[in-house]
């Protein structure tokens, strides 16, 4: 799961600023999903980000756990429910990829 392939003809539509424990949006720490037709690419610069994937919106227990360390990235497929946890020293950003520009929000909180 940590490197599901983003289609080669897709491009980055938006990138977030770098997040830390001090400024990470609460939605990323809770159950949310990536929009239809959008891949999220989590890029870790410092520390670790742990990604938990869920089978569906109602799932309480993760079906997947990926630890992303400094210098690594992982991808989150379209419409897949997930959340992240950050180490105290984590710094990361997210690139949102799609085939064409997306006009609606790029992720949805639970």
Short mmCIF file of N, CA and C in Angstrom, two decimals:
data_model
loop_
_atom_site.label_atom_id
_atom_site.label_comp_id
_atom_site.label_asym_id
_atom_site.label_seq_id
_atom_site.Cartn_x
_atom_site.Cartn_y
_atom_site.Cartn_z
N UNK A 1 0.82 -1.20 0.00
CA UNK A 1 0.00 0.00 0.00
C UNK A 1 0.85 1.25 0.00
N UNK A 2 2.04 1.21 0.57
CA UNK A 2 2.78 2.45 0.76
C UNK A 2 3.21 3.09 -0.55
N UNK A 3 3.17 2.34 -1.64
CA UNK A 3 3.57 2.94 -2.92
C UNK A 3 2.62 2.53 -4.03
N UNK A 4 1.32 2.66 -3.82
CA UNK A 4 0.40 2.43 -4.92
C UNK A 4 0.75 3.42 -6.02
N UNK A 5 0.76 2.96 -7.22
CA UNK A 5 1.23 3.77 -8.34
C UNK A 5 0.21 4.82 -8.74
N UNK A 6 0.67 6.06 -8.78
CA UNK A 6 -0.14 7.15 -9.30
C UNK A 6 -0.04 7.07 -10.82
N UNK A 7 -1.17 7.13 -11.54
CA UNK A 7 -1.10 7.02 -13.01
C UNK A 7 -0.13 8.05 -13.61
N UNK A 8 0.63 7.62 -14.61
CA UNK A 8 1.70 8.45 -15.16
C UNK A 8 1.20 9.75 -15.81
N UNK A 9 -0.04 9.78 -16.24
CA UNK A 9 -0.56 10.99 -16.90
C UNK A 9 -1.17 11.98 -15.89
N UNK A 10 -1.16 11.65 -14.61
CA UNK A 10 -1.70 12.55 -13.58
C UNK A 10 -0.64 13.56 -13.17
N UNK A 11 -1.09 14.71 -12.68
CA UNK A 11 -0.18 15.75 -12.24
C UNK A 11 -0.59 16.26 -10.86
N UNK A 12 0.35 16.94 -10.20
CA UNK A 12 0.05 17.53 -8.90
C UNK A 12 -0.86 18.73 -9.12
N UNK A 13 -2.01 18.73 -8.45
CA UNK A 13 -2.96 19.83 -8.55
C UNK A 13 -2.78 20.84 -7.43
N UNK A 14 -2.30 20.34 -6.29
CA UNK A 14 -2.10 21.21 -5.13
C UNK A 14 -1.16 20.53 -4.16
N UNK A 15 -0.37 21.34 -3.47
CA UNK A 15 0.49 20.85 -2.40
C UNK A 15 0.19 21.66 -1.16
N UNK A 16 0.21 20.99 -0.02
CA UNK A 16 -0.02 21.69 1.25
C UNK A 16 1.30 22.32 1.71
N UNK A 17 1.22 23.26 2.65
CA UNK A 17 2.45 23.70 3.31
C UNK A 17 2.95 22.55 4.18
N UNK A 18 4.12 22.71 4.79
CA UNK A 18 4.62 21.70 5.71
C UNK A 18 3.84 21.77 7.02
N UNK A 19 3.46 20.58 7.51
CA UNK A 19 2.74 20.48 8.76
C UNK A 19 3.65 19.88 9.84
N UNK A 20 3.41 20.29 11.09
CA UNK A 20 4.05 19.72 12.27
C UNK A 20 2.93 19.43 13.26
N UNK A 21 3.28 18.92 14.43
CA UNK A 21 2.25 18.70 15.46
C UNK A 21 1.56 20.01 15.84
N UNK A 22 2.27 21.12 15.71
CA UNK A 22 1.72 22.42 16.12
C UNK A 22 0.68 22.97 15.15
N UNK A 23 0.73 22.56 13.86
CA UNK A 23 -0.18 23.18 12.90
C UNK A 23 -0.92 22.19 11.99
N UNK A 24 -0.82 20.91 12.28
CA UNK A 24 -1.51 19.92 11.43
C UNK A 24 -3.03 20.10 11.56
N UNK A 25 -3.75 20.12 10.43
CA UNK A 25 -5.22 20.22 10.52
C UNK A 25 -5.81 19.01 11.25
N UNK A 26 -6.75 19.27 12.13
CA UNK A 26 -7.38 18.20 12.91
C UNK A 26 -7.98 17.12 12.02
N UNK A 27 -8.49 17.51 10.85
CA UNK A 27 -9.11 16.53 9.94
C UNK A 27 -8.13 15.43 9.53
N UNK A 28 -6.84 15.74 9.42
CA UNK A 28 -5.87 14.73 9.01
C UNK A 28 -5.61 13.71 10.11
N UNK A 29 -5.87 14.09 11.36
CA UNK A 29 -5.63 13.20 12.49
C UNK A 29 -6.84 12.32 12.79
N UNK A 30 -7.95 12.58 12.11
CA UNK A 30 -9.16 11.79 12.32
C UNK A 30 -9.54 11.08 11.02
N UNK A 31 -10.50 10.21 11.11
CA UNK A 31 -10.99 9.39 10.00
C UNK A 31 -11.43 10.30 8.85
N UNK A 32 -10.76 10.24 7.71
CA UNK A 32 -11.14 11.02 6.53
C UNK A 32 -10.74 10.24 5.28
N UNK A 33 -11.19 10.71 4.12
CA UNK A 33 -10.78 10.04 2.90
C UNK A 33 -10.36 11.04 1.84
N UNK A 34 -9.65 10.53 0.85
CA UNK A 34 -9.23 11.35 -0.27
C UNK A 34 -10.40 11.37 -1.27
N UNK A 35 -10.60 12.49 -1.93
CA UNK A 35 -11.72 12.66 -2.86
C UNK A 35 -11.62 11.68 -4.03
N UNK A 36 -12.74 11.47 -4.69
CA UNK A 36 -12.77 10.64 -5.90
C UNK A 36 -11.82 11.24 -6.93
N UNK A 37 -11.04 10.39 -7.57
CA UNK A 37 -10.14 10.84 -8.62
C UNK A 37 -8.91 11.59 -8.13
N UNK A 38 -8.58 11.45 -6.82
CA UNK A 38 -7.43 12.17 -6.25
C UNK A 38 -6.57 11.20 -5.44
N UNK A 39 -5.28 11.16 -5.74
CA UNK A 39 -4.30 10.45 -4.93
C UNK A 39 -3.66 11.46 -3.99
N UNK A 40 -3.44 11.08 -2.74
CA UNK A 40 -2.64 11.87 -1.82
C UNK A 40 -1.26 11.25 -1.72
N UNK A 41 -0.23 12.08 -1.74
CA UNK A 41 1.15 11.62 -1.59
C UNK A 41 1.72 12.30 -0.36
N UNK A 42 1.91 11.54 0.71
CA UNK A 42 2.43 12.06 1.97
C UNK A 42 3.95 12.01 1.91
N UNK A 43 4.60 13.17 2.03
CA UNK A 43 6.05 13.28 1.94
C UNK A 43 6.60 13.75 3.28
N UNK A 44 7.42 12.93 3.92
CA UNK A 44 7.92 13.23 5.26
C UNK A 44 9.34 13.79 5.17
N UNK A 45 9.54 14.98 5.73
CA UNK A 45 10.85 15.63 5.75
C UNK A 45 11.63 15.32 7.02
N UNK A 46 10.94 15.26 8.17
CA UNK A 46 11.58 14.98 9.45
C UNK A 46 10.66 14.10 10.27
N UNK A 47 11.25 13.32 11.18
CA UNK A 47 10.45 12.48 12.08
C UNK A 47 9.73 11.38 11.33
N UNK A 48 8.58 10.97 11.86
CA UNK A 48 7.78 9.93 11.22
C UNK A 48 6.31 10.32 11.22
N UNK A 49 5.63 9.84 10.20
CA UNK A 49 4.18 9.95 10.10
C UNK A 49 3.67 8.52 9.94
N UNK A 50 2.75 8.12 10.80
CA UNK A 50 2.16 6.79 10.71
C UNK A 50 0.78 6.92 10.08
N UNK A 51 0.57 6.17 9.00
CA UNK A 51 -0.65 6.20 8.21
C UNK A 51 -1.45 4.95 8.56
N UNK A 52 -2.72 5.15 8.93
CA UNK A 52 -3.63 4.05 9.22
C UNK A 52 -4.73 4.05 8.17
N UNK A 53 -4.91 2.91 7.48
CA UNK A 53 -5.95 2.78 6.47
C UNK A 53 -7.10 1.94 6.98
N UNK A 54 -8.31 2.31 6.59
CA UNK A 54 -9.53 1.64 7.06
C UNK A 54 -10.34 1.10 5.89
N UNK A 55 -10.98 -0.03 6.11
CA UNK A 55 -11.75 -0.69 5.06
C UNK A 55 -12.91 0.16 4.55
N UNK A 56 -13.49 0.97 5.45
CA UNK A 56 -14.62 1.82 5.06
C UNK A 56 -14.82 2.91 6.11
N UNK A 57 -15.81 3.75 5.89
CA UNK A 57 -16.07 4.88 6.76
C UNK A 57 -16.39 4.47 8.19
N UNK A 58 -17.04 3.32 8.37
CA UNK A 58 -17.49 2.89 9.69
C UNK A 58 -16.44 2.07 10.45
N UNK A 59 -15.40 1.63 9.78
CA UNK A 59 -14.39 0.76 10.42
C UNK A 59 -13.70 1.48 11.57
N UNK A 60 -13.62 0.81 12.71
CA UNK A 60 -12.96 1.39 13.89
C UNK A 60 -11.50 0.95 13.98
N UNK A 61 -11.20 -0.24 13.47
CA UNK A 61 -9.84 -0.77 13.52
C UNK A 61 -9.20 -0.68 12.14
N UNK A 62 -7.95 -0.22 12.07
CA UNK A 62 -7.30 -0.11 10.77
C UNK A 62 -6.99 -1.48 10.17
N UNK A 63 -7.05 -1.54 8.84
CA UNK A 63 -6.65 -2.75 8.13
C UNK A 63 -5.20 -2.64 7.65
N UNK A 64 -4.64 -1.46 7.82
CA UNK A 64 -3.31 -1.18 7.28
C UNK A 64 -2.59 -0.16 8.16
N UNK A 65 -1.29 -0.38 8.36
CA UNK A 65 -0.47 0.59 9.09
C UNK A 65 0.85 0.73 8.32
N UNK A 66 1.17 1.98 7.96
CA UNK A 66 2.42 2.25 7.23
C UNK A 66 3.16 3.35 7.99
N UNK A 67 4.40 3.08 8.39
CA UNK A 67 5.23 4.08 9.05
C UNK A 67 6.11 4.72 7.98
N UNK A 68 5.95 6.05 7.82
CA UNK A 68 6.67 6.79 6.80
C UNK A 68 7.74 7.62 7.52
N UNK A 69 8.99 7.35 7.21
CA UNK A 69 10.11 8.02 7.89
C UNK A 69 10.64 9.18 7.06
N UNK A 70 11.47 10.00 7.68
CA UNK A 70 12.08 11.15 7.00
C UNK A 70 12.72 10.69 5.69
N UNK A 71 12.42 11.42 4.62
CA UNK A 71 12.96 11.09 3.30
C UNK A 71 12.13 10.10 2.52
N UNK A 72 11.03 9.62 3.09
CA UNK A 72 10.17 8.64 2.43
C UNK A 72 8.82 9.27 2.11
N UNK A 73 8.06 8.59 1.26
CA UNK A 73 6.70 9.01 0.98
C UNK A 73 5.81 7.77 0.88
N UNK A 74 4.52 7.99 0.97
CA UNK A 74 3.53 6.93 0.76
C UNK A 74 2.35 7.56 0.04
N UNK A 75 1.61 6.73 -0.68
CA UNK A 75 0.45 7.23 -1.40
C UNK A 75 -0.84 6.72 -0.77
N UNK A 76 -1.87 7.55 -0.88
CA UNK A 76 -3.20 7.19 -0.39
C UNK A 76 -4.14 7.25 -1.60
N UNK A 77 -4.77 6.13 -1.95
CA UNK A 77 -5.60 6.10 -3.15
C UNK A 77 -6.90 6.90 -3.00
N UNK A 78 -7.52 7.20 -4.12
CA UNK A 78 -8.80 7.91 -4.09
C UNK A 78 -9.84 7.18 -3.24
N UNK A 79 -10.58 7.95 -2.48
CA UNK A 79 -11.72 7.47 -1.68
C UNK A 79 -11.36 6.37 -0.68
N UNK A 80 -10.15 6.40 -0.14
CA UNK A 80 -9.74 5.43 0.86
C UNK A 80 -9.71 6.11 2.22
N UNK A 81 -10.40 5.53 3.20
CA UNK A 81 -10.49 6.11 4.53
C UNK A 81 -9.19 5.88 5.29
N UNK A 82 -8.70 6.92 5.94
CA UNK A 82 -7.44 6.85 6.65
C UNK A 82 -7.31 7.97 7.67
N UNK A 83 -6.24 7.92 8.45
CA UNK A 83 -5.85 8.99 9.36
C UNK A 83 -4.35 8.87 9.57
N UNK A 84 -3.74 9.93 10.12
CA UNK A 84 -2.31 9.88 10.40
C UNK A 84 -2.02 10.22 11.85
N UNK A 85 -0.87 9.76 12.32
CA UNK A 85 -0.31 10.13 13.63
C UNK A 85 1.09 10.65 13.36
N UNK A 86 1.51 11.65 14.13
CA UNK A 86 2.81 12.27 13.93
C UNK A 86 3.72 12.04 15.14
N UNK A 87 5.00 11.83 14.86
CA UNK A 87 5.98 11.85 15.95
C UNK A 87 6.13 13.30 16.39
N UNK A 88 6.71 13.52 17.56
CA UNK A 88 6.85 14.88 18.07
C UNK A 88 7.65 15.79 17.14
N UNK A 89 8.60 15.20 16.40
CA UNK A 89 9.45 15.99 15.51
C UNK A 89 9.04 15.91 14.04
N UNK A 90 7.86 15.39 13.76
CA UNK A 90 7.43 15.20 12.37
C UNK A 90 7.23 16.52 11.64
N UNK A 91 7.63 16.51 10.37
CA UNK A 91 7.36 17.60 9.44
C UNK A 91 7.07 16.94 8.10
N UNK A 92 5.88 17.25 7.53
CA UNK A 92 5.48 16.60 6.28
C UNK A 92 4.56 17.51 5.48
N UNK A 93 4.40 17.17 4.21
CA UNK A 93 3.39 17.84 3.41
C UNK A 93 2.69 16.79 2.55
N UNK A 94 1.64 17.21 1.87
CA UNK A 94 0.86 16.31 1.03
C UNK A 94 0.73 16.93 -0.36
N UNK A 95 1.03 16.13 -1.37
CA UNK A 95 0.77 16.51 -2.76
C UNK A 95 -0.50 15.79 -3.19
N UNK A 96 -1.40 16.53 -3.82
CA UNK A 96 -2.65 15.93 -4.32
C UNK A 96 -2.56 15.83 -5.84
N UNK A 97 -2.65 14.61 -6.33
CA UNK A 97 -2.52 14.31 -7.75
C UNK A 97 -3.88 13.95 -8.34
N UNK A 98 -4.15 14.40 -9.56
CA UNK A 98 -5.34 13.95 -10.28
C UNK A 98 -5.09 14.05 -11.78
N UNK A 99 -6.01 13.46 -12.53
CA UNK A 99 -5.88 13.47 -13.99
C UNK A 99 -6.11 14.87 -14.54
N UNK A 100 -7.04 15.58 -13.93
CA UNK A 100 -7.34 16.95 -14.34
C UNK A 100 -7.68 17.75 -13.10
N UNK A 101 -7.69 19.07 -13.18
CA UNK A 101 -7.98 19.89 -12.00
C UNK A 101 -9.28 19.48 -11.31
N UNK A 102 -9.24 19.46 -9.97
CA UNK A 102 -10.39 19.09 -9.15
C UNK A 102 -10.98 20.36 -8.57
N UNK A 103 -12.30 20.53 -8.67
CA UNK A 103 -12.93 21.75 -8.21
C UNK A 103 -13.54 21.62 -6.81
N UNK A 104 -13.62 20.39 -6.29
CA UNK A 104 -14.19 20.20 -4.96
C UNK A 104 -13.08 19.94 -3.96
N UNK A 105 -13.38 19.86 -2.65
CA UNK A 105 -12.35 19.61 -1.65
C UNK A 105 -11.57 18.34 -1.96
N UNK A 106 -10.29 18.34 -1.63
CA UNK A 106 -9.43 17.21 -1.94
C UNK A 106 -9.47 16.10 -0.91
N UNK A 107 -10.04 16.37 0.27
CA UNK A 107 -10.30 15.29 1.23
C UNK A 107 -11.54 15.67 2.03
N UNK A 108 -12.14 14.64 2.62
CA UNK A 108 -13.39 14.80 3.35
C UNK A 108 -13.23 14.24 4.76
N UNK A 109 -13.54 15.03 5.77
CA UNK A 109 -13.45 14.57 7.15
C UNK A 109 -14.67 13.73 7.49
N UNK A 110 -14.50 12.83 8.44
CA UNK A 110 -15.59 11.96 8.90
C UNK A 110 -16.46 12.70 9.90
#
